[in-house]
Amino acid sequence: MSASRKVVIVGAGDVGSSFAYALAQRGIAEEIAMVDVNIELMKGQVLDLVHGAPYYPTVRIHNGDKSDYTDARVIVITAGAKQKPGESRLELLKKNVRIIEGIVSDIVDQNSKAIIVVVSNPVDVLTYVAWKKSGWPRQRVIGSGTVLDSARLRYLISDYCNLDVKNVHAYIIGEHGDSEFAAWSMSHIGGMTVEEFLDLKGDRDDNKKIQNEIQQKVRDSAYHIIDYKGATYYAVGLALVKITEAILLNQKSVLTVSICLDGEYGLSDVCLGIPCLVSAQGAEEIIQKKLPPEEQKSLERSAEILKASIRQARS
Ligand SMILES: NC(=O)c1ccc[n+]([C@@H]2O[C@H](COP(=O)([O-])OP(=O)(O)OC[C@H]3O[C@@H](n4cnc5c(N)ncnc54)[C@H](O)[C@@H]3O)[C@@H](O)[C@H]2O)c1
């Protein structure tokens, strides 16, 4: 593993540039290389970012190409095609599969020892594609999974309960998409389950309803933001800073990244968001917990949906 704190961001669009901006300000990367097939966009983003140099902690930001993969510690892939008029979701998916396979092929050819973090959607399917293409151990090819969704859940709970979001430990697991769900059995506030904490606030009978409403709001978040402004990028940028920090600083943070399961939770050969210890090794350990039957069923449903998408994507 490279000892450098070099991060390569593949895809200099909205998500890649927001991530770069947030990462530069955190002061944890010594070098950030931006790569994009749209060279003009890449140059523009890099120039705009480097002019903040006097105000960042020390970091070198520069235009990149595939040679930058060689000594990178973390490679974050936000590259993707946008849906064209008349193009089906399946055609778009297949196009994005080819993009991710091409990038991973270049990474492997450069003899990189990095951890790959896939962000492009559908993130769980593309993480699987990237992992298969790489031939690397699964802990080194992960996806951003439901890290953003878990942040949204934590925010919504904290907002409802009127307390510091940092005291809310709560996880969305499964697909980063419509079948994701809140794993309430893993979630807690100040040593209490979320349900117990809600009891302190009021009518016990409403707890399930409140929890379901919060969960639904998380699922709908991206749709609302996209309706309002076309894309989501600030919060995901920060979620990516957290994942990158856990790797660069070997933090062993519990994060719901996407990883290929191999028997954990009774599931195999599918990538989905699940709590993992994230460290310099990547997702070095999957946290295993016996889920209550309804949560286990939801996870299995999510896995089935993802497996069907993987089959379609590779057909
Ligand atoms: N996982 C998450 O939580 C999450 C959240 C938000 C967005 N996303 C996804 O992130 C991706 C990027 O979103 P965005 O808003 O930044 O899109 P964008 O269109 O602004 O940026 C994508 C960039 O990828 C570049 N690109 C395409 N093919 C490439 C290749 N082969 N090599 C290098 N660069 C290439 C494009 O030129 C473009 O600049 C999308 O797939 C989006 O759905 C994921």
Short mmCIF file of C-alpha atoms and ligand atoms in Angstrom, two decimals:
data_model
loop_
_atom_site.label_atom_id
_atom_site.label_comp_id
_atom_site.label_asym_id
_atom_site.label_seq_id
_atom_site.Cartn_x
_atom_site.Cartn_y
_atom_site.Cartn_z
CA MET A 1 0.00 0.00 0.00
CA SER A 2 1.24 3.46 -0.89
CA ALA A 3 2.08 5.62 2.13
CA SER A 4 1.16 8.82 0.28
CA ARG A 5 -1.94 10.82 1.02
CA LYS A 6 -2.72 11.22 -2.66
CA VAL A 7 -6.34 11.09 -3.79
CA VAL A 8 -7.38 10.77 -7.43
CA ILE A 9 -10.89 11.87 -8.35
CA VAL A 10 -12.13 10.41 -11.63
CA GLY A 11 -14.99 12.55 -12.92
CA ALA A 12 -14.65 16.31 -12.40
CA GLY A 13 -18.38 17.04 -12.62
CA ASP A 14 -20.66 18.26 -9.85
CA VAL A 15 -19.93 15.45 -7.38
CA GLY A 16 -16.19 15.17 -8.14
CA SER A 17 -15.57 18.92 -7.83
CA SER A 18 -17.70 19.31 -4.65
CA PHE A 19 -15.77 16.44 -3.12
CA ALA A 20 -12.43 17.99 -4.16
CA TYR A 21 -13.45 21.35 -2.65
CA ALA A 22 -14.47 19.79 0.67
CA LEU A 23 -11.45 17.47 0.78
CA ALA A 24 -9.00 20.33 0.15
CA GLN A 25 -10.46 22.26 3.07
CA ARG A 26 -10.24 19.29 5.44
CA GLY A 27 -6.44 19.25 5.11
CA ILE A 28 -6.07 15.46 5.13
CA ALA A 29 -4.90 14.90 1.54
CA GLU A 30 -1.47 16.13 0.45
CA GLU A 31 -2.29 15.81 -3.26
CA ILE A 32 -5.53 15.75 -5.25
CA ALA A 33 -5.48 14.81 -8.94
CA MET A 34 -8.62 15.40 -11.00
CA VAL A 35 -9.23 13.21 -14.07
CA ASP A 36 -12.00 13.61 -16.65
CA VAL A 37 -12.53 12.75 -20.31
CA ASN A 38 -13.80 16.32 -20.65
CA ILE A 39 -10.36 17.95 -20.53
CA GLU A 40 -11.70 21.53 -20.64
CA LEU A 41 -13.96 20.86 -17.66
CA MET A 42 -11.12 19.22 -15.74
CA LYS A 43 -8.80 22.19 -16.40
CA GLY A 44 -11.50 24.67 -15.41
CA GLN A 45 -12.32 22.87 -12.16
CA VAL A 46 -8.64 22.55 -11.22
CA LEU A 47 -7.91 26.24 -11.91
CA ASP A 48 -10.94 27.31 -9.89
CA LEU A 49 -9.89 25.02 -7.01
CA VAL A 50 -6.18 25.93 -6.95
CA HIS A 51 -6.95 29.63 -6.65
CA GLY A 52 -8.18 28.83 -3.15
CA ALA A 53 -4.61 27.79 -2.25
CA PRO A 54 -3.99 30.59 0.29
CA TYR A 55 -7.03 29.49 2.24
CA TYR A 56 -6.59 25.70 2.33
CA PRO A 57 -4.36 23.78 4.67
CA THR A 58 -1.49 22.58 2.46
CA VAL A 59 -2.63 20.56 -0.54
CA ARG A 60 -1.47 20.27 -4.16
CA ILE A 61 -4.35 20.10 -6.64
CA HIS A 62 -3.60 19.34 -10.28
CA ASN A 63 -4.87 18.01 -13.61
CA GLY A 64 -4.52 14.26 -13.72
CA ASP A 65 -4.38 11.33 -16.07
CA LYS A 66 -4.15 7.58 -15.67
CA SER A 67 -0.47 7.74 -14.63
CA ASP A 68 -1.74 9.29 -11.38
CA TYR A 69 -3.31 5.96 -10.38
CA THR A 70 0.11 4.39 -9.76
CA ASP A 71 0.91 6.06 -6.44
CA ALA A 72 -2.61 7.02 -5.35
CA ARG A 73 -3.83 5.94 -1.94
CA VAL A 74 -7.52 6.44 -2.73
CA ILE A 75 -9.21 6.60 -6.15
CA VAL A 76 -12.76 7.92 -6.05
CA ILE A 77 -14.80 7.29 -9.20
CA THR A 78 -17.60 9.80 -9.84
CA ALA A 79 -17.44 9.46 -13.63
CA GLY A 80 -20.61 8.68 -15.49
CA ALA A 81 -22.70 9.46 -18.50
CA LYS A 82 -25.95 11.41 -18.18
CA GLN A 83 -29.19 10.00 -19.59
CA LYS A 84 -29.73 11.26 -23.16
CA PRO A 85 -33.19 12.02 -24.56
CA GLY A 86 -34.74 8.74 -25.76
CA GLU A 87 -32.11 6.63 -24.02
CA SER A 88 -33.47 3.85 -21.78
CA ARG A 89 -32.26 3.34 -18.21
CA LEU A 90 -30.81 0.01 -19.29
CA GLU A 91 -28.84 1.60 -22.15
CA LEU A 92 -27.52 4.18 -19.71
CA LEU A 93 -26.62 1.48 -17.21
CA LYS A 94 -24.70 -0.47 -19.84
CA LYS A 95 -22.88 2.68 -20.92
CA ASN A 96 -21.86 3.36 -17.31
CA VAL A 97 -20.73 -0.25 -16.88
CA ARG A 98 -18.37 0.25 -19.86
CA ILE A 99 -17.11 3.55 -18.39
CA ILE A 100 -16.37 1.99 -14.99
CA GLU A 101 -14.76 -1.11 -16.52
CA GLY A 102 -12.52 1.12 -18.65
CA ILE A 103 -11.41 3.18 -15.65
CA VAL A 104 -10.77 0.11 -13.46
CA SER A 105 -8.82 -1.53 -16.27
CA ASP A 106 -6.54 1.53 -16.42
CA ILE A 107 -6.15 1.49 -12.62
CA VAL A 108 -5.11 -2.17 -12.65
CA ASP A 109 -2.76 -1.60 -15.62
CA GLN A 110 -1.01 1.16 -13.66
CA ASN A 111 -0.21 -1.36 -10.94
CA SER A 112 -2.07 0.76 -8.42
CA LYS A 113 -2.23 -0.23 -4.75
CA ALA A 114 -5.06 2.19 -4.01
CA ILE A 115 -8.43 1.67 -2.43
CA ILE A 116 -11.14 2.27 -5.06
CA VAL A 117 -14.33 4.03 -3.96
CA VAL A 118 -17.13 3.95 -6.55
CA VAL A 119 -19.72 6.71 -6.34
CA SER A 120 -21.32 6.66 -9.81
CA ASN A 121 -24.87 5.32 -9.90
CA PRO A 122 -26.30 2.79 -9.64
CA VAL A 123 -23.52 2.61 -7.08
CA ASP A 124 -24.01 -0.95 -5.78
CA VAL A 125 -24.17 -2.44 -9.28
CA LEU A 126 -21.15 -0.44 -10.46
CA THR A 127 -19.19 -1.36 -7.31
CA TYR A 128 -19.81 -5.02 -8.16
CA VAL A 129 -18.70 -4.42 -11.77
CA ALA A 130 -15.57 -2.56 -10.58
CA TRP A 131 -14.68 -5.25 -8.04
CA LYS A 132 -15.09 -8.06 -10.62
CA LYS A 133 -13.04 -6.17 -13.20
CA SER A 134 -10.22 -5.44 -10.74
CA GLY A 135 -9.65 -8.98 -9.52
CA TRP A 136 -8.65 -7.36 -6.20
CA PRO A 137 -9.72 -8.38 -2.69
CA ARG A 138 -13.24 -7.13 -2.03
CA GLN A 139 -12.23 -4.80 0.81
CA ARG A 140 -10.19 -2.70 -1.65
CA VAL A 141 -13.05 -2.02 -4.10
CA ILE A 142 -15.94 -0.45 -2.26
CA GLY A 143 -18.81 1.89 -3.04
CA SER A 144 -20.11 4.94 -1.22
CA GLY A 145 -23.15 2.75 -0.57
CA THR A 146 -25.62 4.26 1.88
CA VAL A 147 -23.16 6.56 3.69
CA LEU A 148 -25.01 9.61 2.34
CA ASP A 149 -28.41 8.06 3.12
CA SER A 150 -27.30 7.32 6.69
CA ALA A 151 -26.23 10.96 7.04
CA ARG A 152 -29.68 12.04 5.83
CA LEU A 153 -31.30 9.69 8.35
CA ARG A 154 -29.15 11.04 11.20
CA TYR A 155 -29.97 14.61 10.24
CA LEU A 156 -33.73 13.95 10.05
CA ILE A 157 -33.79 12.15 13.42
CA SER A 158 -31.76 14.91 15.06
CA ASP A 159 -34.00 17.57 13.54
CA TYR A 160 -37.16 15.79 14.74
CA CYS A 161 -35.76 15.18 18.23
CA ASN A 162 -34.06 18.58 18.42
CA LEU A 163 -30.67 17.25 19.48
CA ASP A 164 -27.06 17.20 18.26
CA VAL A 165 -26.79 15.06 15.12
CA LYS A 166 -23.45 13.75 16.39
CA ASN A 167 -25.31 11.91 19.16
CA VAL A 168 -27.45 10.06 16.63
CA HIS A 169 -26.02 6.76 15.41
CA ALA A 170 -28.34 5.46 12.72
CA TYR A 171 -27.90 3.44 9.57
CA ILE A 172 -29.64 3.05 6.25
CA ILE A 173 -28.62 -0.27 4.74
CA GLY A 174 -29.15 -2.23 1.52
CA GLU A 175 -29.38 -0.72 -1.96
CA HIS A 176 -28.54 2.96 -2.41
CA GLY A 177 -31.98 3.41 -3.93
CA ASP A 178 -35.66 2.67 -3.49
CA SER A 179 -35.29 -0.61 -1.55
CA GLU A 180 -32.96 0.86 1.09
CA PHE A 181 -34.29 0.92 4.66
CA ALA A 182 -33.45 2.16 8.13
CA ALA A 183 -31.93 -0.58 10.27
CA TRP A 184 -33.60 0.61 13.48
CA SER A 185 -32.19 -2.36 15.37
CA MET A 186 -28.69 -0.94 14.80
CA SER A 187 -29.62 2.66 15.55
CA HIS A 188 -29.36 4.46 18.87
CA ILE A 189 -29.24 7.82 20.64
CA GLY A 190 -27.43 8.22 23.96
CA GLY A 191 -27.57 4.50 24.73
CA MET A 192 -31.30 4.20 23.90
CA THR A 193 -32.99 2.82 20.81
CA VAL A 194 -34.52 5.51 18.63
CA GLU A 195 -37.95 4.21 19.66
CA GLU A 196 -37.12 4.58 23.36
CA PHE A 197 -35.83 8.08 22.73
CA LEU A 198 -39.01 9.01 20.84
CA ASP A 199 -41.00 7.74 23.86
CA LEU A 200 -39.41 10.54 25.87
CA LYS A 201 -40.84 13.01 23.41
CA GLY A 202 -44.45 12.02 23.31
CA ASP A 203 -47.14 9.64 22.22
CA ARG A 204 -45.78 6.10 22.15
CA ASP A 205 -48.35 4.96 19.56
CA ASP A 206 -46.97 7.37 16.98
CA ASN A 207 -43.40 6.11 17.13
CA LYS A 208 -43.64 3.61 14.27
CA LYS A 209 -45.41 6.19 12.12
CA ILE A 210 -42.73 8.80 12.82
CA GLN A 211 -39.96 6.31 12.06
CA ASN A 212 -41.65 5.29 8.79
CA GLU A 213 -42.09 8.92 7.77
CA ILE A 214 -38.43 9.67 8.46
CA GLN A 215 -37.34 6.60 6.50
CA GLN A 216 -39.52 7.61 3.55
CA LYS A 217 -38.10 11.14 3.62
CA VAL A 218 -34.59 9.68 3.35
CA ARG A 219 -35.62 7.57 0.35
CA ASP A 220 -37.22 10.57 -1.36
CA SER A 221 -34.39 13.03 -0.60
CA ALA A 222 -32.49 12.67 -3.86
CA TYR A 223 -35.70 12.95 -5.92
CA HIS A 224 -36.62 16.22 -4.21
CA ILE A 225 -33.15 17.74 -4.60
CA ILE A 226 -32.98 16.68 -8.25
CA ASP A 227 -36.45 18.21 -8.86
CA TYR A 228 -35.33 21.46 -7.25
CA LYS A 229 -31.83 21.87 -8.69
CA GLY A 230 -31.02 19.02 -11.06
CA ALA A 231 -28.38 17.12 -9.08
CA THR A 232 -27.11 16.40 -5.57
CA TYR A 233 -23.48 17.05 -4.73
CA TYR A 234 -22.66 18.91 -1.48
CA ALA A 235 -23.67 16.29 1.08
CA VAL A 236 -22.31 13.42 -0.99
CA GLY A 237 -19.05 15.38 -1.28
CA LEU A 238 -18.82 15.45 2.51
CA ALA A 239 -19.75 11.77 2.82
CA LEU A 240 -16.84 11.05 0.46
CA VAL A 241 -14.51 13.16 2.61
CA LYS A 242 -15.48 10.98 5.59
CA ILE A 243 -14.82 7.72 3.69
CA THR A 244 -11.51 9.07 2.37
CA GLU A 245 -10.48 10.29 5.83
CA ALA A 246 -11.20 6.86 7.34
CA ILE A 247 -8.84 5.34 4.74
CA LEU A 248 -6.07 7.97 4.79
CA LEU A 249 -5.98 8.21 8.59
CA ASN A 250 -6.69 4.51 9.24
CA GLN A 251 -9.62 5.52 11.45
CA LYS A 252 -11.56 2.23 11.53
CA SER A 253 -14.80 4.20 11.24
CA VAL A 254 -18.16 2.46 11.06
CA LEU A 255 -19.57 3.45 7.68
CA THR A 256 -22.27 1.86 5.52
CA VAL A 257 -20.12 1.49 2.43
CA SER A 258 -21.06 -0.91 -0.35
CA ILE A 259 -19.08 -4.16 -0.44
CA CYS A 260 -19.60 -7.58 -1.97
CA LEU A 261 -21.05 -9.95 0.62
CA ASP A 262 -19.69 -13.45 0.92
CA GLY A 263 -22.07 -15.23 3.27
CA GLU A 264 -22.52 -12.33 5.71
CA TYR A 265 -26.21 -11.80 6.54
CA GLY A 266 -26.87 -15.02 4.59
CA LEU A 267 -26.13 -13.21 1.30
CA SER A 268 -23.47 -13.67 -1.37
CA ASP A 269 -22.30 -12.26 -4.69
CA VAL A 270 -24.00 -8.89 -4.32
CA CYS A 271 -22.68 -5.47 -3.25
CA LEU A 272 -24.82 -3.36 -0.93
CA GLY A 273 -24.50 -0.82 1.86
CA ILE A 274 -23.75 -2.47 5.19
CA PRO A 275 -21.87 -1.21 8.29
CA CYS A 276 -18.15 -1.86 7.85
CA LEU A 277 -14.98 -0.86 9.66
CA VAL A 278 -13.25 1.41 7.16
CA SER A 279 -9.49 1.78 7.55
CA ALA A 280 -6.27 1.96 5.52
CA GLN A 281 -7.14 -1.55 4.29
CA GLY A 282 -10.47 -0.32 2.86
CA ALA A 283 -13.59 -1.98 4.27
CA GLU A 284 -11.46 -4.23 6.45
CA GLU A 285 -14.36 -5.85 8.30
CA ILE A 286 -18.09 -6.21 7.79
CA ILE A 287 -19.94 -5.71 11.04
CA GLN A 288 -22.27 -8.66 11.47
CA LYS A 289 -25.37 -8.57 13.58
CA LYS A 290 -28.40 -10.82 13.73
CA LEU A 291 -31.16 -8.65 12.32
CA PRO A 292 -34.77 -8.93 13.44
CA PRO A 293 -36.81 -10.91 10.87
CA GLU A 294 -38.45 -7.90 9.18
CA GLU A 295 -35.08 -6.15 8.67
CA GLN A 296 -33.47 -9.38 7.42
CA LYS A 297 -36.33 -9.72 4.94
CA SER A 298 -35.87 -6.13 3.74
CA LEU A 299 -32.14 -6.73 3.25
CA GLU A 300 -32.83 -9.91 1.27
CA ARG A 301 -35.34 -8.03 -0.89
CA SER A 302 -32.78 -5.30 -1.57
CA ALA A 303 -30.18 -7.94 -2.48
CA GLU A 304 -32.60 -9.63 -4.91
CA ILE A 305 -33.32 -6.33 -6.66
CA LEU A 306 -29.59 -5.61 -6.95
CA LYS A 307 -28.79 -9.08 -8.27
CA ALA A 308 -31.43 -8.64 -10.98
CA SER A 309 -29.82 -5.29 -11.96
CA ILE A 310 -26.36 -6.86 -12.02
CA ARG A 311 -27.67 -9.60 -14.35
CA GLN A 312 -29.25 -6.99 -16.63
CA ALA A 313 -26.14 -4.81 -16.61
CA ARG A 314 -23.91 -7.70 -17.67
CA SER A 315 -26.35 -9.29 -20.18
N1 LIG B 1 -23.60 7.33 -4.58
C1 LIG B 1 -24.13 8.49 -4.21
O1 LIG B 1 -24.49 8.68 -3.03
C2 LIG B 1 -24.29 9.55 -5.26
C3 LIG B 1 -24.81 10.82 -4.94
C4 LIG B 1 -24.90 11.79 -5.95
C5 LIG B 1 -24.53 11.47 -7.26
N2 LIG B 1 -24.05 10.20 -7.52
C6 LIG B 1 -23.64 9.81 -8.87
O2 LIG B 1 -22.36 10.33 -9.14
C7 LIG B 1 -22.17 10.39 -10.56
C8 LIG B 1 -21.63 11.75 -10.94
O3 LIG B 1 -22.63 12.75 -10.73
P1 LIG B 1 -22.36 14.27 -11.20
O4 LIG B 1 -23.55 15.05 -10.78
O5 LIG B 1 -21.00 14.67 -10.77
O6 LIG B 1 -22.38 14.07 -12.78
P2 LIG B 1 -21.64 15.00 -13.85
O7 LIG B 1 -22.27 14.68 -15.17
O8 LIG B 1 -21.62 16.41 -13.37
O9 LIG B 1 -20.12 14.45 -13.83
C9 LIG B 1 -19.74 13.23 -14.37
C10 LIG B 1 -18.40 13.45 -15.03
O10 LIG B 1 -17.88 12.18 -15.45
C11 LIG B 1 -17.09 12.45 -16.61
N3 LIG B 1 -16.78 11.21 -17.31
C12 LIG B 1 -17.59 10.46 -18.11
N4 LIG B 1 -16.90 9.39 -18.56
C13 LIG B 1 -15.66 9.45 -18.03
C14 LIG B 1 -14.52 8.62 -18.10
N5 LIG B 1 -14.51 7.51 -18.82
N6 LIG B 1 -13.41 8.98 -17.40
C15 LIG B 1 -13.40 10.12 -16.68
N7 LIG B 1 -14.47 10.95 -16.57
C16 LIG B 1 -15.57 10.61 -17.22
C17 LIG B 1 -17.94 13.43 -17.39
O11 LIG B 1 -17.18 14.11 -18.37
C18 LIG B 1 -18.46 14.33 -16.28
O12 LIG B 1 -17.64 15.47 -16.09
C19 LIG B 1 -23.54 10.07 -11.17
O13 LIG B 1 -23.54 8.71 -11.57
C20 LIG B 1 -24.50 10.30 -10.02
O14 LIG B 1 -25.69 9.55 -10.16
C21 LIG B 1 -23.92 9.27 -6.56
#
